[in-house]
Amino acid sequence: MTRRIVFLDIDGTLIDDQERIQPSTVEAVSRARAAGHLVFICTGRSRAEIYPQILDIGFDGIVSAGGSFVWFDGETRVSRTMSLDDVAFAIDVFTRSGIDFYVQSDSAVVASPGFRAHLRRLLAVELADSDRVEADGALQFETFFEEGGEVLRDDIGKMCFLSAETPIDAIREAFAGRFDVINATVPVLGPHSGELLQLGVNKGSAILEVCRLKGLERADTIGIGDSINDVEMLQLTGVGVAMGNAPDAIKAYADQVTTGVDDNGVWNAFVRNELISADESVVPTAAFA
């Protein structure tokens, strides 16, 4: 058996837009690991933003903050962070433009003052009927970030921003040649919210680091995702798999398209790539888009 290593995005891949995890996804990851394959989370989130119910599935490692950090065997093995000059430059642009933002380190998230209120406004309609609201009225993701803390830090891998007034093209222009800017991977945040990434740092470049450290071949990697920050992963891995719920523009970068996040997409991708065997007691049919 060839040992494979699978990289799984979170939002839109492991979990749906209500942050639910399909039982077949949990079973697929468990069976693949039991068969000797490695399964990594590969996400734009920092490790601090990965909920316990996701980690409880069980993984061999984590690529976080869009490729800035790699964690496995109980420690951070790769850390690629912004210079203080770059962080200060970004904070100045955001502050002068009135843009709320947060910074992601390996294990912490710190938001600018006003970020929480802005985010709740953007999510107001969705939160009216959502599993994200806890019994005490708090939002699960709010427990993972500090608002109003020190954002000028030397351990930042990535920054995210919310923009209601400034067009994202203007934000791209402000950071041209210094950072990559991509649209937010959560559509409800709107077309002018996004992420600020270090040049050359992405999920694909982090996967190369994992292969180097693990002594594995790139041909034996599988990447599964659905969004703009998954493009380099889909292009670089031996087999790039787009979720059925991915936009057509993202599917165009993939070697395969599986079913949607709510239609056993991860399970079907694992079966198709022979990581696990089909089992009608788990999923009656293995259909592919």
mmCIF file of C-alpha atoms in Angstrom:
data_model
loop_
_atom_site.group_PDB
_atom_site.id
_atom_site.type_symbol
_atom_site.label_atom_id
_atom_site.label_comp_id
_atom_site.label_asym_id
_atom_site.label_seq_id
_atom_site.Cartn_x
_atom_site.Cartn_y
_atom_site.Cartn_z
ATOM 1 C CA MET A 1 0.000 0.000 0.000
ATOM 2 C CA THR A 2 1.225 3.476 -0.826
ATOM 3 C CA ARG A 3 0.930 5.708 2.194
ATOM 4 C CA ARG A 4 -0.966 8.843 1.238
ATOM 5 C CA ILE A 5 -1.254 12.166 3.035
ATOM 6 C CA VAL A 6 -4.539 14.067 2.789
ATOM 7 C CA PHE A 7 -4.972 17.797 3.401
ATOM 8 C CA LEU A 8 -8.512 18.851 4.324
ATOM 9 C CA ASP A 9 -9.865 22.379 4.332
ATOM 10 C CA ILE A 10 -12.351 23.162 7.126
ATOM 11 C CA ASP A 11 -15.057 25.613 6.036
ATOM 12 C CA GLY A 12 -17.126 24.187 3.204
ATOM 13 C CA THR A 13 -15.188 20.906 3.306
ATOM 14 C CA LEU A 14 -15.084 19.442 6.815
ATOM 15 C CA ILE A 15 -18.009 21.559 8.017
ATOM 16 C CA ASP A 16 -20.985 23.168 6.304
ATOM 17 C CA ASP A 17 -22.135 26.781 6.566
ATOM 18 C CA GLN A 18 -23.869 25.994 9.865
ATOM 19 C CA GLU A 19 -20.630 24.426 11.147
ATOM 20 C CA ARG A 20 -22.083 20.903 11.165
ATOM 21 C CA ILE A 21 -19.924 17.836 10.526
ATOM 22 C CA GLN A 22 -21.357 14.861 8.667
ATOM 23 C CA PRO A 23 -20.934 11.491 10.419
ATOM 24 C CA SER A 24 -19.530 10.042 7.186
ATOM 25 C CA THR A 25 -16.723 12.622 7.294
ATOM 26 C CA VAL A 26 -15.712 11.553 10.786
ATOM 27 C CA GLU A 27 -15.817 7.900 9.722
ATOM 28 C CA ALA A 28 -13.777 8.551 6.576
ATOM 29 C CA VAL A 29 -10.971 10.283 8.473
ATOM 30 C CA SER A 30 -10.924 7.589 11.162
ATOM 31 C CA ARG A 31 -10.793 4.713 8.661
ATOM 32 C CA ALA A 32 -8.126 6.343 6.509
ATOM 33 C CA ARG A 33 -5.856 6.901 9.494
ATOM 34 C CA ALA A 34 -6.474 3.344 10.723
ATOM 35 C CA ALA A 35 -5.355 2.154 7.280
ATOM 36 C CA GLY A 36 -2.032 3.956 7.737
ATOM 37 C CA HIS A 37 -2.676 7.165 5.810
ATOM 38 C CA LEU A 38 -2.007 10.613 7.255
ATOM 39 C CA VAL A 39 -4.770 13.222 7.425
ATOM 40 C CA PHE A 40 -3.971 16.893 8.054
ATOM 41 C CA ILE A 41 -6.266 19.853 8.545
ATOM 42 C CA CYS A 42 -5.306 22.570 6.049
ATOM 43 C CA THR A 43 -7.133 25.783 6.866
ATOM 44 C CA GLY A 44 -7.141 29.545 6.752
ATOM 45 C CA ARG A 45 -8.051 29.505 10.433
ATOM 46 C CA SER A 46 -5.431 29.734 13.155
ATOM 47 C CA ARG A 47 -5.203 26.769 15.504
ATOM 48 C CA ALA A 48 -7.021 28.886 18.098
ATOM 49 C CA GLU A 49 -10.047 29.067 15.782
ATOM 50 C CA ILE A 50 -10.408 25.315 15.264
ATOM 51 C CA TYR A 51 -13.278 24.156 17.434
ATOM 52 C CA PRO A 52 -12.892 21.152 19.757
ATOM 53 C CA GLN A 53 -15.548 19.194 17.854
ATOM 54 C CA ILE A 54 -13.337 19.416 14.762
ATOM 55 C CA LEU A 55 -10.126 18.456 16.550
ATOM 56 C CA ASP A 56 -11.942 15.577 18.258
ATOM 57 C CA ILE A 57 -12.264 13.858 14.865
ATOM 58 C CA GLY A 58 -8.541 13.132 15.170
ATOM 59 C CA PHE A 59 -5.840 14.366 12.793
ATOM 60 C CA ASP A 60 -2.121 13.840 12.268
ATOM 61 C CA GLY A 61 -1.292 17.508 11.910
ATOM 62 C CA ILE A 62 -2.512 21.005 11.125
ATOM 63 C CA VAL A 63 -1.603 23.550 8.462
ATOM 64 C CA SER A 64 -3.073 26.817 9.747
ATOM 65 C CA ALA A 65 -3.418 30.533 8.984
ATOM 66 C CA GLY A 66 -3.427 29.858 5.250
ATOM 67 C CA GLY A 67 -0.070 28.057 5.302
ATOM 68 C CA SER A 68 1.784 30.266 7.786
ATOM 69 C CA PHE A 69 2.136 27.511 10.384
ATOM 70 C CA VAL A 70 2.515 23.738 10.409
ATOM 71 C CA TRP A 71 1.894 21.748 13.587
ATOM 72 C CA PHE A 72 2.373 18.030 14.128
ATOM 73 C CA ASP A 73 3.835 15.615 16.665
ATOM 74 C CA GLY A 74 2.807 18.004 19.416
ATOM 75 C CA GLU A 75 4.773 21.032 18.262
ATOM 76 C CA THR A 76 4.916 23.808 15.689
ATOM 77 C CA ARG A 77 7.317 22.629 12.994
ATOM 78 C CA VAL A 78 7.004 25.542 10.539
ATOM 79 C CA SER A 79 6.420 29.194 11.446
ATOM 80 C CA ARG A 80 6.451 31.857 8.737
ATOM 81 C CA THR A 81 5.535 35.246 10.157
ATOM 82 C CA MET A 82 5.271 38.838 9.000
ATOM 83 C CA SER A 83 7.960 41.378 9.819
ATOM 84 C CA LEU A 84 7.032 44.041 12.346
ATOM 85 C CA ASP A 85 7.424 46.665 9.604
ATOM 86 C CA ASP A 86 4.860 44.874 7.436
ATOM 87 C CA VAL A 87 2.461 44.448 10.358
ATOM 88 C CA ALA A 88 2.754 48.128 11.257
ATOM 89 C CA PHE A 89 2.167 49.100 7.622
ATOM 90 C CA ALA A 90 -0.986 46.956 7.423
ATOM 91 C CA ILE A 91 -2.358 48.223 10.731
ATOM 92 C CA ASP A 92 -1.825 51.809 9.576
ATOM 93 C CA VAL A 93 -3.683 51.199 6.296
ATOM 94 C CA PHE A 94 -6.586 49.515 8.041
ATOM 95 C CA THR A 95 -6.801 52.112 10.817
ATOM 96 C CA ARG A 96 -6.699 55.113 8.465
ATOM 97 C CA SER A 97 -9.386 53.488 6.278
ATOM 98 C CA GLY A 98 -11.639 52.591 9.213
ATOM 99 C CA ILE A 99 -11.415 48.874 8.434
ATOM 100 C CA ASP A 100 -11.949 46.368 11.242
ATOM 101 C CA PHE A 101 -9.456 43.507 11.243
ATOM 102 C CA TYR A 102 -7.871 40.738 13.272
ATOM 103 C CA VAL A 103 -4.428 39.157 13.349
ATOM 104 C CA GLN A 104 -3.667 35.444 13.498
ATOM 105 C CA SER A 105 -0.685 34.005 15.278
ATOM 106 C CA ASP A 106 -0.021 30.284 15.592
ATOM 107 C CA SER A 107 -2.276 29.905 18.620
ATOM 108 C CA ALA A 108 -4.005 33.247 19.183
ATOM 109 C CA VAL A 109 -6.350 35.690 17.468
ATOM 110 C CA VAL A 110 -6.485 39.385 18.368
ATOM 111 C CA ALA A 111 -9.080 41.743 16.892
ATOM 112 C CA SER A 112 -9.221 45.507 16.521
ATOM 113 C CA PRO A 113 -11.756 47.434 18.638
ATOM 114 C CA GLY A 114 -15.177 47.234 17.013
ATOM 115 C CA PHE A 115 -14.498 44.015 15.147
ATOM 116 C CA ARG A 116 -17.004 41.935 17.120
ATOM 117 C CA ALA A 117 -19.841 44.418 16.631
ATOM 118 C CA HIS A 118 -19.070 44.690 12.905
ATOM 119 C CA LEU A 119 -19.018 40.929 12.509
ATOM 120 C CA ARG A 120 -22.315 40.519 14.318
ATOM 121 C CA ARG A 121 -23.911 43.087 11.988
ATOM 122 C CA LEU A 122 -22.727 41.130 8.958
ATOM 123 C CA LEU A 123 -24.013 37.870 10.398
ATOM 124 C CA ALA A 124 -27.278 39.234 11.858
ATOM 125 C CA VAL A 125 -29.633 37.474 9.447
ATOM 126 C CA GLU A 126 -27.762 34.197 9.507
ATOM 127 C CA LEU A 127 -27.506 34.192 13.301
ATOM 128 C CA ALA A 128 -31.252 34.522 13.711
ATOM 129 C CA ASP A 129 -31.507 30.783 13.004
ATOM 130 C CA SER A 130 -28.078 29.317 13.557
ATOM 131 C CA ASP A 131 -26.311 26.621 15.516
ATOM 132 C CA ARG A 132 -23.529 29.143 16.099
ATOM 133 C CA VAL A 133 -25.408 30.849 18.952
ATOM 134 C CA GLU A 134 -24.675 29.343 22.364
ATOM 135 C CA ALA A 135 -27.209 29.077 25.184
ATOM 136 C CA ASP A 136 -25.857 32.238 26.816
ATOM 137 C CA GLY A 137 -26.203 34.192 23.577
ATOM 138 C CA ALA A 138 -22.492 34.154 22.794
ATOM 139 C CA LEU A 139 -21.129 33.027 19.457
ATOM 140 C CA GLN A 140 -18.772 30.080 19.511
ATOM 141 C CA PHE A 141 -16.125 31.783 17.392
ATOM 142 C CA GLU A 142 -16.093 34.823 19.699
ATOM 143 C CA THR A 143 -14.559 32.750 22.471
ATOM 144 C CA PHE A 144 -11.374 32.317 20.449
ATOM 145 C CA PHE A 145 -10.296 35.909 19.918
ATOM 146 C CA GLU A 146 -9.345 38.846 22.090
ATOM 147 C CA GLU A 147 -10.739 42.224 21.061
ATOM 148 C CA GLY A 148 -8.730 45.380 21.588
ATOM 149 C CA GLY A 149 -5.497 43.622 22.542
ATOM 150 C CA GLU A 150 -2.035 44.262 21.127
ATOM 151 C CA VAL A 151 -2.114 43.732 17.370
ATOM 152 C CA LEU A 152 1.427 44.915 16.609
ATOM 153 C CA ARG A 153 3.179 41.586 17.186
ATOM 154 C CA ASP A 154 6.079 39.630 15.753
ATOM 155 C CA ASP A 155 4.222 36.288 15.620
ATOM 156 C CA ILE A 156 1.539 37.083 13.023
ATOM 157 C CA GLY A 157 1.058 34.760 10.073
ATOM 158 C CA LYS A 158 -2.020 36.293 8.463
ATOM 159 C CA MET A 159 -4.545 39.101 8.863
ATOM 160 C CA CYS A 160 -8.268 39.185 8.041
ATOM 161 C CA PHE A 161 -10.387 42.270 7.484
ATOM 162 C CA LEU A 162 -14.000 43.378 7.246
ATOM 163 C CA SER A 163 -14.757 46.181 4.850
ATOM 164 C CA ALA A 164 -18.161 47.733 4.326
ATOM 165 C CA GLU A 165 -17.007 50.911 2.609
ATOM 166 C CA THR A 166 -13.601 50.359 1.008
ATOM 167 C CA PRO A 167 -13.700 48.274 -2.207
ATOM 168 C CA ILE A 168 -11.438 45.251 -2.068
ATOM 169 C CA ASP A 169 -9.705 46.399 -5.265
ATOM 170 C CA ALA A 170 -8.618 49.548 -3.415
ATOM 171 C CA ILE A 171 -7.321 47.392 -0.578
ATOM 172 C CA ARG A 172 -5.386 45.261 -3.085
ATOM 173 C CA GLU A 173 -3.860 48.395 -4.559
ATOM 174 C CA ALA A 174 -2.785 49.637 -1.117
ATOM 175 C CA PHE A 175 -0.913 46.391 -0.474
ATOM 176 C CA ALA A 176 0.359 45.673 -4.002
ATOM 177 C CA GLY A 177 3.849 44.195 -3.982
ATOM 178 C CA ARG A 178 3.778 43.743 -0.209
ATOM 179 C CA PHE A 179 0.972 41.265 0.461
ATOM 180 C CA ASP A 180 -1.420 39.025 -1.417
ATOM 181 C CA VAL A 181 -5.066 39.944 -0.857
ATOM 182 C CA ILE A 182 -7.863 37.434 -1.414
ATOM 183 C CA ASN A 183 -11.600 37.660 -0.887
ATOM 184 C CA ALA A 184 -13.030 36.285 2.342
ATOM 185 C CA THR A 185 -13.701 32.563 2.109
ATOM 186 C CA VAL A 186 -17.000 32.954 4.000
ATOM 187 C CA PRO A 187 -19.470 34.540 1.524
ATOM 188 C CA VAL A 188 -21.700 36.105 4.183
ATOM 189 C CA LEU A 189 -18.844 38.492 5.060
ATOM 190 C CA GLY A 190 -19.431 40.256 1.764
ATOM 191 C CA PRO A 191 -17.391 40.912 -1.392
ATOM 192 C CA HIS A 192 -15.097 43.525 0.139
ATOM 193 C CA SER A 193 -13.920 41.539 3.159
ATOM 194 C CA GLY A 194 -10.822 39.441 2.790
ATOM 195 C CA GLU A 195 -7.482 38.107 3.932
ATOM 196 C CA LEU A 196 -3.990 39.564 3.883
ATOM 197 C CA LEU A 197 -1.329 36.948 3.157
ATOM 198 C CA GLN A 198 2.440 37.004 2.998
ATOM 199 C CA LEU A 199 3.787 36.792 -0.535
ATOM 200 C CA GLY A 200 4.508 33.179 -1.412
ATOM 201 C CA VAL A 201 2.954 31.807 1.775
ATOM 202 C CA ASN A 202 -0.103 29.675 1.112
ATOM 203 C CA LYS A 203 -1.489 26.215 1.672
ATOM 204 C CA GLY A 204 0.483 24.825 -1.246
ATOM 205 C CA SER A 205 3.835 26.083 -0.001
ATOM 206 C CA ALA A 206 3.073 24.701 3.465
ATOM 207 C CA ILE A 207 2.246 21.283 1.997
ATOM 208 C CA LEU A 208 5.694 21.228 0.390
ATOM 209 C CA GLU A 209 7.172 21.825 3.835
ATOM 210 C CA VAL A 210 5.140 18.959 5.305
ATOM 211 C CA CYS A 211 6.349 16.621 2.559
ATOM 212 C CA ARG A 212 9.944 17.662 3.199
ATOM 213 C CA LEU A 213 9.679 17.152 6.944
ATOM 214 C CA LYS A 214 7.812 13.867 6.634
ATOM 215 C CA GLY A 215 9.956 12.498 3.813
ATOM 216 C CA LEU A 216 6.920 12.002 1.573
ATOM 217 C CA GLU A 217 6.481 12.509 -2.161
ATOM 218 C CA ARG A 218 4.238 15.259 -3.489
ATOM 219 C CA ALA A 219 2.694 12.690 -5.840
ATOM 220 C CA ASP A 220 1.266 10.917 -2.786
ATOM 221 C CA THR A 221 -0.609 13.986 -1.525
ATOM 222 C CA ILE A 222 -4.330 14.673 -1.860
ATOM 223 C CA GLY A 223 -5.834 18.116 -1.246
ATOM 224 C CA ILE A 224 -9.561 18.652 -0.730
ATOM 225 C CA GLY A 225 -11.118 22.117 -0.599
ATOM 226 C CA ASP A 226 -13.722 24.493 -1.937
ATOM 227 C CA SER A 227 -12.509 28.080 -1.886
ATOM 228 C CA ILE A 228 -10.084 30.669 -3.226
ATOM 229 C CA ASN A 229 -7.483 29.965 -0.536
ATOM 230 C CA ASP A 230 -7.430 26.303 -1.649
ATOM 231 C CA VAL A 231 -6.248 27.011 -5.199
ATOM 232 C CA GLU A 232 -2.520 26.480 -4.563
ATOM 233 C CA MET A 233 -3.331 23.305 -2.633
ATOM 234 C CA LEU A 234 -5.446 21.928 -5.479
ATOM 235 C CA GLN A 235 -2.739 22.792 -8.000
ATOM 236 C CA LEU A 236 0.197 21.420 -6.043
ATOM 237 C CA THR A 237 -1.067 18.150 -4.550
ATOM 238 C CA GLY A 238 -0.812 14.881 -6.461
ATOM 239 C CA VAL A 239 -4.602 14.826 -6.613
ATOM 240 C CA GLY A 240 -6.586 18.027 -6.115
ATOM 241 C CA VAL A 241 -10.229 17.441 -5.207
ATOM 242 C CA ALA A 242 -12.823 20.222 -5.262
ATOM 243 C CA MET A 243 -15.982 19.884 -3.207
ATOM 244 C CA GLY A 244 -19.254 19.781 -5.107
ATOM 245 C CA ASN A 245 -20.272 23.023 -3.390
ATOM 246 C CA ALA A 246 -17.175 24.854 -4.671
ATOM 247 C CA PRO A 247 -17.654 27.612 -7.266
ATOM 248 C CA ASP A 248 -16.968 26.564 -10.855
ATOM 249 C CA ALA A 249 -13.892 28.812 -10.899
ATOM 250 C CA ILE A 250 -12.369 26.727 -8.085
ATOM 251 C CA LYS A 251 -13.410 23.401 -9.618
ATOM 252 C CA ALA A 252 -11.425 24.370 -12.709
ATOM 253 C CA TYR A 253 -8.193 23.982 -10.712
ATOM 254 C CA ALA A 254 -9.050 20.477 -9.481
ATOM 255 C CA ASP A 255 -8.282 17.034 -10.874
ATOM 256 C CA GLN A 256 -11.528 15.670 -9.435
ATOM 257 C CA VAL A 257 -14.831 16.994 -8.149
ATOM 258 C CA THR A 258 -16.548 15.130 -5.340
ATOM 259 C CA THR A 259 -20.054 15.647 -3.958
ATOM 260 C CA GLY A 260 -20.989 18.511 -1.655
ATOM 261 C CA VAL A 261 -20.153 19.050 1.985
ATOM 262 C CA ASP A 262 -23.744 18.080 2.875
ATOM 263 C CA ASP A 263 -23.684 15.071 0.538
ATOM 264 C CA ASN A 264 -20.841 12.928 1.905
ATOM 265 C CA GLY A 265 -18.239 14.812 -0.129
ATOM 266 C CA VAL A 266 -15.225 13.874 1.993
ATOM 267 C CA TRP A 267 -16.298 10.216 2.284
ATOM 268 C CA ASN A 268 -16.820 9.916 -1.453
ATOM 269 C CA ALA A 269 -13.450 11.513 -2.196
ATOM 270 C CA PHE A 270 -11.727 9.069 0.175
ATOM 271 C CA VAL A 271 -13.474 6.098 -1.467
ATOM 272 C CA ARG A 272 -12.691 7.288 -4.984
ATOM 273 C CA ASN A 273 -9.008 7.634 -4.149
ATOM 274 C CA GLU A 274 -8.909 4.226 -2.436
ATOM 275 C CA LEU A 275 -8.048 5.552 1.003
ATOM 276 C CA ILE A 276 -10.989 3.585 2.368
ATOM 277 C CA SER A 277 -13.426 0.989 1.019
ATOM 278 C CA ALA A 278 -17.023 1.728 0.083
ATOM 279 C CA ASP A 279 -19.460 0.712 2.808
ATOM 280 C CA GLU A 280 -23.195 0.923 2.226
ATOM 281 C CA SER A 281 -23.815 0.874 5.972
ATOM 282 C CA VAL A 282 -22.184 4.314 6.119
ATOM 283 C CA VAL A 283 -23.087 5.785 2.718
ATOM 284 C CA PRO A 284 -25.528 3.891 0.460
ATOM 285 C CA THR A 285 -24.050 5.174 -2.785
ATOM 286 C CA ALA A 286 -20.789 6.772 -3.797
ATOM 287 C CA ALA A 287 -21.804 9.331 -6.406
ATOM 288 C CA PHE A 288 -19.533 11.988 -7.846
ATOM 289 C CA ALA A 289 -20.285 15.297 -9.475
#
